[in-house]
Structures are given as structure tokens and as C-alpha cells.
Amino acid sequence: MIEQPQIAKLVEAQLRDAWPHEAYGFTPWLLSNLDHISDAIGIPLVAEGSEVRVGRFNADILARNPSDDTRILIENQLEAGNHNHLGQILTYLAGLDAKTVVWIASSFTDEHLSALKWLNQHTEEGFSFFAIRVKVVQIANSPFAPIFDVIEKPNTWDREVQALADTTTRSPLSENRFAFWTAYCDRVPGAEEQDGKPDYWSNRWRVVANPDLIISIYAGKGQVGIFLRPPRNGSGEETYALLSAKEPELTNELGVGMGDSLKYFFSDSMKGEYTDATIRDSLIDWLARRVNEYEAAVVKILRPLT
């Protein structure tokens, strides 16, 4: 007789079993584990602080997106979302100059989700609002495992279509990006044919096939940079496994370490403001050189594995 494996049931636990106190337990844990939120919303996050003072209130967590230097406000609850937190979030936006809002709660009403959807549809380009429902599960007496379920997020496709149709309402930030990428395509032979026409976003992608990877270059505040990332809709875990198998060789070729994110790997940057015309060419030349070096390293080291 074949011995049957022992099977346990996955059960949902109470949030306060994992974090008895919101301010002293849940918020500090999130601050130290922003990769969970980063994986859920698809953008890198670097912690700036918690309980950040804004007038009479304290914002739970403030983070930054290193690829474009924009701020991300994270407001977290162990209870259901409520009007007080929605009002505070809107207050924090002005006081902290945040562009992305991540509201985490155990549940949301239809009215609150409708409010976030309206904000995603009617605020100007660059603003994003996320609602994330959090729960914890465990198997038997195993450690708690958090699950972050994104239930409201920006409709990126709608925004891109609207942006292309209406260039008169673009922000100065978008116009600066477009000017930089236009200069990039003008200066780098074959850039437009290989990586696409100039656009208004902070990043440009070079898609590598076999292995499937994306080389992302970006223009951010005070720096330009480059990193490897999973393919569109790809698995961060699978990409991590692929790259970590050859991490020493890739580090030797690229001159930077792999990092510990599941979304962004082998990140490198060059200091300099991309809107400064006096250094723009040197920033473009650095990006063009590095993107070719990254592609050559990927092909040389990883293609024999696939």
C-alpha cells in the first residue's frame, strides 16, 4: 500500500492574531517588508519612514519609487476601510507631495472602492490609487502567511489612450521625460527601431528573448538608471532563480550586485538631472552603453542555459 502524504487544511486566521496592534505591530512589519506591497502593485519601494507628521495627523508609511523618485503613501488598517482614513489619505496627498496611494485594509465598502476608481479616472497623469485587501492564512500551527489582494488599481490602458489623445493637459514632468527620450532616440543610432518611439513615461524597455527578460532604463529625479526585470506578466520567482544561478558571472560582467528584490535585479545608476541640457548627452551616452552591456551579458551568460 502506498503511504499517503499528510495533508493539512489552509485556514484564514484573524489579522489581530498576527498583529495584535496596528500602530506598533502591523505598520512596523509593513515598513520592514515593503517587498510584499511592491510585488502586489508592481513598482519598487524604498522606505522613507513611518508615522510621518502631516498637520494634526500621522501618515502610516511613506516610501519612494527609486525609478522616478516619486513618493508613495501607504495607509494601513487591521479593520475595514472607513471614511476617516479616506479623508486622511486625501489630506496627506497635499502635505506629502505623494503621487501613489496604497490603502490597505481588511475589507472595503463598494462606496470606498468607487471613490478610488473615480480618483484613478479623473486625477491627472502620474497619480495612482490602490486598494489592497489583506488577510493572513496558516496551515495547522505554521507561521502566519500574509496575502495582499489588489482589488482596485489604475486602468493603465485607459490612461495611455487618454494621454495620447490629449497632450494639452500633460504635466511638466511628462513633457520633460518626452524631451529626454526624444533626445535619446535622436542621439543613439537605432534606438527607436530597437526599443520604440519616445514616450512620456519614466522607463523605456528593451525586451530580450531567450531568455525572456526586460532591460529597463529610466530617467528619475537626480539620476538615470538601468535594471533587469521579469518579462511582462512574468514570475519574479522564476526570474530570480534564473539570474541567481549565474549571479557571480553577471556581477563580474555588469559591475553591480543582483539585489534582493523579486521585481528588479542588477540595478545601476548615474547621478545627474536629466533635465539639465549641459549633461544630457553624457547621461544618454551612459544609458546607451549600459543597455548594450546588459544585453550582451544576458545573451552571453544566460542564453546557453535556455
mmCIF file with all atom_site columns, N, CA, C and O in Angstrom, residues 56-94:
data_model
loop_
_atom_site.group_PDB
_atom_site.id
_atom_site.type_symbol
_atom_site.label_atom_id
_atom_site.label_alt_id
_atom_site.label_comp_id
_atom_site.label_asym_id
_atom_site.label_entity_id
_atom_site.label_seq_id
_atom_site.pdbx_PDB_ins_code
_atom_site.Cartn_x
_atom_site.Cartn_y
_atom_site.Cartn_z
_atom_site.occupancy
_atom_site.B_iso_or_equiv
_atom_site.pdbx_formal_charge
_atom_site.auth_seq_id
_atom_site.auth_comp_id
_atom_site.auth_asym_id
_atom_site.auth_atom_id
_atom_site.pdbx_PDB_model_num
ATOM 1   N N  . ARG A 1 56 ? -2.238  67.728 11.785  1.00 0.00 ? 56 ARG A N  1
ATOM 2   C CA . ARG A 1 56 ? -2.661  67.092 13.031  1.00 0.00 ? 56 ARG A CA 1
ATOM 3   C C  . ARG A 1 56 ? -2.623  65.572 12.947  1.00 0.00 ? 56 ARG A C  1
ATOM 4   O O  . ARG A 1 56 ? -2.929  64.905 13.934  1.00 0.00 ? 56 ARG A O  1
ATOM 5   N N  . PHE A 1 57 ? -2.266  65.034 11.779  1.00 0.00 ? 57 PHE A N  1
ATOM 6   C CA . PHE A 1 57 ? -2.325  63.588 11.572  1.00 0.00 ? 57 PHE A CA 1
ATOM 7   C C  . PHE A 1 57 ? -0.931  63.005 11.344  1.00 0.00 ? 57 PHE A C  1
ATOM 8   O O  . PHE A 1 57 ? 0.035   63.731 11.102  1.00 0.00 ? 57 PHE A O  1
ATOM 9   N N  . ASN A 1 58 ? -0.861  61.677 11.400  1.00 0.00 ? 58 ASN A N  1
ATOM 10  C CA . ASN A 1 58 ? 0.366   60.953 11.096  1.00 0.00 ? 58 ASN A CA 1
ATOM 11  C C  . ASN A 1 58 ? 0.094   59.954 9.971   1.00 0.00 ? 58 ASN A C  1
ATOM 12  O O  . ASN A 1 58 ? -0.782  59.086 10.114  1.00 0.00 ? 58 ASN A O  1
ATOM 13  N N  . ALA A 1 59 ? 0.807   60.087 8.875   1.00 0.00 ? 59 ALA A N  1
ATOM 14  C CA . ALA A 1 59 ? 0.700   59.113 7.787   1.00 0.00 ? 59 ALA A CA 1
ATOM 15  C C  . ALA A 1 59 ? 1.420   57.839 8.197   1.00 0.00 ? 59 ALA A C  1
ATOM 16  O O  . ALA A 1 59 ? 2.514   57.881 8.760   1.00 0.00 ? 59 ALA A O  1
ATOM 17  N N  . ASP A 1 60 ? 0.808   56.689 7.910   1.00 0.00 ? 60 ASP A N  1
ATOM 18  C CA . ASP A 1 60 ? 1.361   55.423 8.394   1.00 0.00 ? 60 ASP A CA 1
ATOM 19  C C  . ASP A 1 60 ? 2.766   55.165 7.851   1.00 0.00 ? 60 ASP A C  1
ATOM 20  O O  . ASP A 1 60 ? 3.718   54.981 8.605   1.00 0.00 ? 60 ASP A O  1
ATOM 21  N N  . ILE A 1 61 ? 2.894   55.120 6.520   1.00 0.00 ? 61 ILE A N  1
ATOM 22  C CA . ILE A 1 61 ? 4.192   54.807 5.905   1.00 0.00 ? 61 ILE A CA 1
ATOM 23  C C  . ILE A 1 61 ? 4.386   55.692 4.686   1.00 0.00 ? 61 ILE A C  1
ATOM 24  O O  . ILE A 1 61 ? 3.464   55.877 3.885   1.00 0.00 ? 61 ILE A O  1
ATOM 25  N N  . LEU A 1 62 ? 5.575   56.204 4.527   1.00 0.00 ? 62 LEU A N  1
ATOM 26  C CA . LEU A 1 62 ? 5.956   56.949 3.336   1.00 0.00 ? 62 LEU A CA 1
ATOM 27  C C  . LEU A 1 62 ? 7.121   56.230 2.675   1.00 0.00 ? 62 LEU A C  1
ATOM 28  O O  . LEU A 1 62 ? 8.117   55.905 3.332   1.00 0.00 ? 62 LEU A O  1
ATOM 29  N N  . ALA A 1 63 ? 6.974   55.935 1.386   1.00 0.00 ? 63 ALA A N  1
ATOM 30  C CA . ALA A 1 63 ? 8.020   55.245 0.628   1.00 0.00 ? 63 ALA A CA 1
ATOM 31  C C  . ALA A 1 63 ? 8.312   56.034 -0.643  1.00 0.00 ? 63 ALA A C  1
ATOM 32  O O  . ALA A 1 63 ? 7.654   57.022 -0.952  1.00 0.00 ? 63 ALA A O  1
ATOM 33  N N  . ARG A 1 64 ? 9.315   55.577 -1.377  1.00 0.00 ? 64 ARG A N  1
ATOM 34  C CA . ARG A 1 64 ? 9.711   56.252 -2.605  1.00 0.00 ? 64 ARG A CA 1
ATOM 35  C C  . ARG A 1 64 ? 9.954   55.224 -3.697  1.00 0.00 ? 64 ARG A C  1
ATOM 36  O O  . ARG A 1 64 ? 10.462  54.128 -3.436  1.00 0.00 ? 64 ARG A O  1
ATOM 37  N N  . ASN A 1 65 ? 9.557   55.575 -4.916  1.00 0.00 ? 65 ASN A N  1
ATOM 38  C CA . ASN A 1 65 ? 9.845   54.749 -6.087  1.00 0.00 ? 65 ASN A CA 1
ATOM 39  C C  . ASN A 1 65 ? 11.187  55.198 -6.650  1.00 0.00 ? 65 ASN A C  1
ATOM 40  O O  . ASN A 1 65 ? 11.286  56.295 -7.199  1.00 0.00 ? 65 ASN A O  1
ATOM 41  N N  . PRO A 1 66 ? 12.254  54.397 -6.522  1.00 0.00 ? 66 PRO A N  1
ATOM 42  C CA . PRO A 1 66 ? 13.582  54.849 -6.949  1.00 0.00 ? 66 PRO A CA 1
ATOM 43  C C  . PRO A 1 66 ? 13.726  55.041 -8.451  1.00 0.00 ? 66 PRO A C  1
ATOM 44  O O  . PRO A 1 66 ? 14.644  55.712 -8.902  1.00 0.00 ? 66 PRO A O  1
ATOM 45  N N  . SER A 1 67 ? 12.815  54.478 -9.236  1.00 0.00 ? 67 SER A N  1
ATOM 46  C CA . SER A 1 67 ? 12.947  54.602 -10.686 1.00 0.00 ? 67 SER A CA 1
ATOM 47  C C  . SER A 1 67 ? 12.546  55.979 -11.195 1.00 0.00 ? 67 SER A C  1
ATOM 48  O O  . SER A 1 67 ? 13.033  56.423 -12.232 1.00 0.00 ? 67 SER A O  1
ATOM 49  N N  . ASP A 1 68 ? 11.644  56.679 -10.490 1.00 0.00 ? 68 ASP A N  1
ATOM 50  C CA . ASP A 1 68 ? 11.269  58.029 -10.915 1.00 0.00 ? 68 ASP A CA 1
ATOM 51  C C  . ASP A 1 68 ? 11.235  59.026 -9.767  1.00 0.00 ? 68 ASP A C  1
ATOM 52  O O  . ASP A 1 68 ? 10.854  60.183 -9.948  1.00 0.00 ? 68 ASP A O  1
ATOM 53  N N  . ASP A 1 69 ? 11.641  58.581 -8.569  1.00 0.00 ? 69 ASP A N  1
ATOM 54  C CA . ASP A 1 69 ? 11.769  59.437 -7.389  1.00 0.00 ? 69 ASP A CA 1
ATOM 55  C C  . ASP A 1 69 ? 10.432  59.998 -6.923  1.00 0.00 ? 69 ASP A C  1
ATOM 56  O O  . ASP A 1 69 ? 10.394  61.039 -6.275  1.00 0.00 ? 69 ASP A O  1
ATOM 57  N N  . THR A 1 70 ? 9.328   59.355 -7.226  1.00 0.00 ? 70 THR A N  1
ATOM 58  C CA . THR A 1 70 ? 8.034   59.802 -6.729  1.00 0.00 ? 70 THR A CA 1
ATOM 59  C C  . THR A 1 70 ? 7.750   59.150 -5.379  1.00 0.00 ? 70 THR A C  1
ATOM 60  O O  . THR A 1 70 ? 8.260   58.076 -5.069  1.00 0.00 ? 70 THR A O  1
ATOM 61  N N  . ARG A 1 71 ? 6.907   59.823 -4.598  1.00 0.00 ? 71 ARG A N  1
ATOM 62  C CA . ARG A 1 71 ? 6.568   59.335 -3.267  1.00 0.00 ? 71 ARG A CA 1
ATOM 63  C C  . ARG A 1 71 ? 5.322   58.454 -3.297  1.00 0.00 ? 71 ARG A C  1
ATOM 64  O O  . ARG A 1 71 ? 4.402   58.701 -4.076  1.00 0.00 ? 71 ARG A O  1
ATOM 65  N N  . ILE A 1 72 ? 5.313   57.457 -2.405  1.00 0.00 ? 72 ILE A N  1
ATOM 66  C CA . ILE A 1 72 ? 4.184   56.547 -2.274  1.00 0.00 ? 72 ILE A CA 1
ATOM 67  C C  . ILE A 1 72 ? 3.694   56.609 -0.831  1.00 0.00 ? 72 ILE A C  1
ATOM 68  O O  . ILE A 1 72 ? 4.483   56.420 0.107   1.00 0.00 ? 72 ILE A O  1
ATOM 69  N N  . LEU A 1 73 ? 2.426   56.898 -0.664  1.00 0.00 ? 73 LEU A N  1
ATOM 70  C CA . LEU A 1 73 ? 1.806   56.916 0.657   1.00 0.00 ? 73 LEU A CA 1
ATOM 71  C C  . LEU A 1 73 ? 1.109   55.588 0.893   1.00 0.00 ? 73 LEU A C  1
ATOM 72  O O  . LEU A 1 73 ? 0.312   55.142 0.061   1.00 0.00 ? 73 LEU A O  1
ATOM 73  N N  . ILE A 1 74 ? 1.410   54.949 2.018   1.00 0.00 ? 74 ILE A N  1
ATOM 74  C CA . ILE A 1 74 ? 0.779   53.683 2.378   1.00 0.00 ? 74 ILE A CA 1
ATOM 75  C C  . ILE A 1 74 ? 0.004   53.901 3.669   1.00 0.00 ? 74 ILE A C  1
ATOM 76  O O  . ILE A 1 74 ? 0.584   54.237 4.709   1.00 0.00 ? 74 ILE A O  1
ATOM 77  N N  . GLU A 1 75 ? -1.295  53.731 3.599   1.00 0.00 ? 75 GLU A N  1
ATOM 78  C CA . GLU A 1 75 ? -2.164  53.852 4.769   1.00 0.00 ? 75 GLU A CA 1
ATOM 79  C C  . GLU A 1 75 ? -2.727  52.467 5.071   1.00 0.00 ? 75 GLU A C  1
ATOM 80  O O  . GLU A 1 75 ? -3.366  51.849 4.208   1.00 0.00 ? 75 GLU A O  1
ATOM 81  N N  . ASN A 1 76 ? -2.461  51.952 6.260   1.00 0.00 ? 76 ASN A N  1
ATOM 82  C CA . ASN A 1 76 ? -2.826  50.575 6.574   1.00 0.00 ? 76 ASN A CA 1
ATOM 83  C C  . ASN A 1 76 ? -3.760  50.483 7.776   1.00 0.00 ? 76 ASN A C  1
ATOM 84  O O  . ASN A 1 76 ? -3.659  51.255 8.731   1.00 0.00 ? 76 ASN A O  1
ATOM 85  N N  . GLN A 1 77 ? -4.684  49.526 7.675   1.00 0.00 ? 77 GLN A N  1
ATOM 86  C CA . GLN A 1 77 ? -5.637  49.254 8.743   1.00 0.00 ? 77 GLN A CA 1
ATOM 87  C C  . GLN A 1 77 ? -5.757  47.752 8.972   1.00 0.00 ? 77 GLN A C  1
ATOM 88  O O  . GLN A 1 77 ? -5.606  46.970 8.026   1.00 0.00 ? 77 GLN A O  1
ATOM 89  N N  . LEU A 1 78 ? -6.038  47.374 10.217  1.00 0.00 ? 78 LEU A N  1
ATOM 90  C CA . LEU A 1 78 ? -6.384  45.988 10.510  1.00 0.00 ? 78 LEU A CA 1
ATOM 91  C C  . LEU A 1 78 ? -7.889  45.780 10.480  1.00 0.00 ? 78 LEU A C  1
ATOM 92  O O  . LEU A 1 78 ? -8.363  44.647 10.568  1.00 0.00 ? 78 LEU A O  1
ATOM 93  N N  . GLU A 1 79 ? -8.610  46.873 10.342  1.00 0.00 ? 79 GLU A N  1
ATOM 94  C CA . GLU A 1 79 ? -10.065 46.816 10.287  1.00 0.00 ? 79 GLU A CA 1
ATOM 95  C C  . GLU A 1 79 ? -10.526 47.158 8.873   1.00 0.00 ? 79 GLU A C  1
ATOM 96  O O  . GLU A 1 79 ? -9.720  47.367 7.961   1.00 0.00 ? 79 GLU A O  1
ATOM 97  N N  . ALA A 1 80 ? -11.847 47.250 8.705   1.00 0.00 ? 80 ALA A N  1
ATOM 98  C CA . ALA A 1 80 ? -12.399 47.635 7.407   1.00 0.00 ? 80 ALA A CA 1
ATOM 99  C C  . ALA A 1 80 ? -12.104 49.093 7.114   1.00 0.00 ? 80 ALA A C  1
ATOM 100 O O  . ALA A 1 80 ? -11.991 49.923 8.026   1.00 0.00 ? 80 ALA A O  1
ATOM 101 N N  . GLY A 1 81 ? -11.959 49.431 5.820   1.00 0.00 ? 81 GLY A N  1
ATOM 102 C CA . GLY A 1 81 ? -11.745 50.813 5.430   1.00 0.00 ? 81 GLY A CA 1
ATOM 103 C C  . GLY A 1 81 ? -12.910 51.686 5.872   1.00 0.00 ? 81 GLY A C  1
ATOM 104 O O  . GLY A 1 81 ? -14.058 51.249 5.893   1.00 0.00 ? 81 GLY A O  1
ATOM 105 N N  . ASN A 1 82 ? -12.609 52.948 6.227   1.00 0.00 ? 82 ASN A N  1
ATOM 106 C CA . ASN A 1 82 ? -13.667 53.837 6.693   1.00 0.00 ? 82 ASN A CA 1
ATOM 107 C C  . ASN A 1 82 ? -13.470 55.240 6.144   1.00 0.00 ? 82 ASN A C  1
ATOM 108 O O  . ASN A 1 82 ? -12.442 55.563 5.537   1.00 0.00 ? 82 ASN A O  1
ATOM 109 N N  . HIS A 1 83 ? -14.468 56.096 6.377   1.00 0.00 ? 83 HIS A N  1
ATOM 110 C CA . HIS A 1 83 ? -14.433 57.457 5.844   1.00 0.00 ? 83 HIS A CA 1
ATOM 111 C C  . HIS A 1 83 ? -13.263 58.260 6.415   1.00 0.00 ? 83 HIS A C  1
ATOM 112 O O  . HIS A 1 83 ? -12.666 59.091 5.711   1.00 0.00 ? 83 HIS A O  1
ATOM 113 N N  . ASN A 1 84 ? -12.949 58.052 7.691   1.00 0.00 ? 84 ASN A N  1
ATOM 114 C CA . ASN A 1 84 ? -11.863 58.813 8.298   1.00 0.00 ? 84 ASN A CA 1
ATOM 115 C C  . ASN A 1 84 ? -10.550 58.593 7.566   1.00 0.00 ? 84 ASN A C  1
ATOM 116 O O  . ASN A 1 84 ? -9.801  59.539 7.286   1.00 0.00 ? 84 ASN A O  1
ATOM 117 N N  . HIS A 1 85 ? -10.256 57.342 7.238   1.00 0.00 ? 85 HIS A N  1
ATOM 118 C CA . HIS A 1 85 ? -8.999  57.056 6.557   1.00 0.00 ? 85 HIS A CA 1
ATOM 119 C C  . HIS A 1 85 ? -9.000  57.594 5.127   1.00 0.00 ? 85 HIS A C  1
ATOM 120 O O  . HIS A 1 85 ? -7.977  58.065 4.639   1.00 0.00 ? 85 HIS A O  1
ATOM 121 N N  . LEU A 1 86 ? -10.150 57.527 4.457   1.00 0.00 ? 86 LEU A N  1
ATOM 122 C CA . LEU A 1 86 ? -10.217 58.087 3.110   1.00 0.00 ? 86 LEU A CA 1
ATOM 123 C C  . LEU A 1 86 ? -9.953  59.588 3.145   1.00 0.00 ? 86 LEU A C  1
ATOM 124 O O  . LEU A 1 86 ? -9.198  60.116 2.319   1.00 0.00 ? 86 LEU A O  1
ATOM 125 N N  . GLY A 1 87 ? -10.533 60.281 4.099   1.00 0.00 ? 87 GLY A N  1
ATOM 126 C CA . GLY A 1 87 ? -10.292 61.715 4.228   1.00 0.00 ? 87 GLY A CA 1
ATOM 127 C C  . GLY A 1 87 ? -8.855  62.032 4.566   1.00 0.00 ? 87 GLY A C  1
ATOM 128 O O  . GLY A 1 87 ? -8.270  62.988 4.032   1.00 0.00 ? 87 GLY A O  1
ATOM 129 N N  . GLN A 1 88 ? -8.261  61.251 5.447   1.00 0.00 ? 88 GLN A N  1
ATOM 130 C CA . GLN A 1 88 ? -6.869  61.470 5.810   1.00 0.00 ? 88 GLN A CA 1
ATOM 131 C C  . GLN A 1 88 ? -5.949  61.262 4.611   1.00 0.00 ? 88 GLN A C  1
ATOM 132 O O  . GLN A 1 88 ? -4.982  62.005 4.412   1.00 0.00 ? 88 GLN A O  1
ATOM 133 N N  . ILE A 1 89 ? -6.260  60.245 3.806   1.00 0.00 ? 89 ILE A N  1
ATOM 134 C CA . ILE A 1 89 ? -5.441  59.979 2.622   1.00 0.00 ? 89 ILE A CA 1
ATOM 135 C C  . ILE A 1 89 ? -5.408  61.194 1.705   1.00 0.00 ? 89 ILE A C  1
ATOM 136 O O  . ILE A 1 89 ? -4.349  61.598 1.206   1.00 0.00 ? 89 ILE A O  1
ATOM 137 N N  . LEU A 1 90 ? -6.560  61.803 1.465   1.00 0.00 ? 90 LEU A N  1
ATOM 138 C CA . LEU A 1 90 ? -6.613  62.973 0.592   1.00 0.00 ? 90 LEU A CA 1
ATOM 139 C C  . LEU A 1 90 ? -5.862  64.146 1.213   1.00 0.00 ? 90 LEU A C  1
ATOM 140 O O  . LEU A 1 90 ? -5.224  64.943 0.506   1.00 0.00 ? 90 LEU A O  1
ATOM 141 N N  . THR A 1 91 ? -5.899  64.263 2.531   1.00 0.00 ? 91 THR A N  1
ATOM 142 C CA . THR A 1 91 ? -5.135  65.309 3.215   1.00 0.00 ? 91 THR A CA 1
ATOM 143 C C  . THR A 1 91 ? -3.640  65.085 3.062   1.00 0.00 ? 91 THR A C  1
ATOM 144 O O  . THR A 1 91 ? -2.873  66.018 2.811   1.00 0.00 ? 91 THR A O  1
ATOM 145 N N  . TYR A 1 92 ? -3.209  63.830 3.205   1.00 0.00 ? 92 TYR A N  1
ATOM 146 C CA . TYR A 1 92 ? -1.791  63.507 3.107   1.00 0.00 ? 92 TYR A CA 1
ATOM 147 C C  . TYR A 1 92 ? -1.227  63.789 1.716   1.00 0.00 ? 92 TYR A C  1
ATOM 148 O O  . TYR A 1 92 ? -0.051  64.136 1.560   1.00 0.00 ? 92 TYR A O  1
ATOM 149 N N  . LEU A 1 93 ? -2.050  63.611 0.678   1.00 0.00 ? 93 LEU A N  1
ATOM 150 C CA . LEU A 1 93 ? -1.574  63.825 -0.686  1.00 0.00 ? 93 LEU A CA 1
ATOM 151 C C  . LEU A 1 93 ? -0.974  65.206 -0.857  1.00 0.00 ? 93 LEU A C  1
ATOM 152 O O  . LEU A 1 93 ? 0.098   65.381 -1.439  1.00 0.00 ? 93 LEU A O  1
ATOM 153 N N  . ALA A 1 94 ? -1.680  66.203 -0.337  1.00 0.00 ? 94 ALA A N  1
ATOM 154 C CA . ALA A 1 94 ? -1.193  67.576 -0.480  1.00 0.00 ? 94 ALA A CA 1
ATOM 155 C C  . ALA A 1 94 ? -0.005  67.836 0.427   1.00 0.00 ? 94 ALA A C  1
ATOM 156 O O  . ALA A 1 94 ? 0.977   68.477 0.029   1.00 0.00 ? 94 ALA A O  1
#
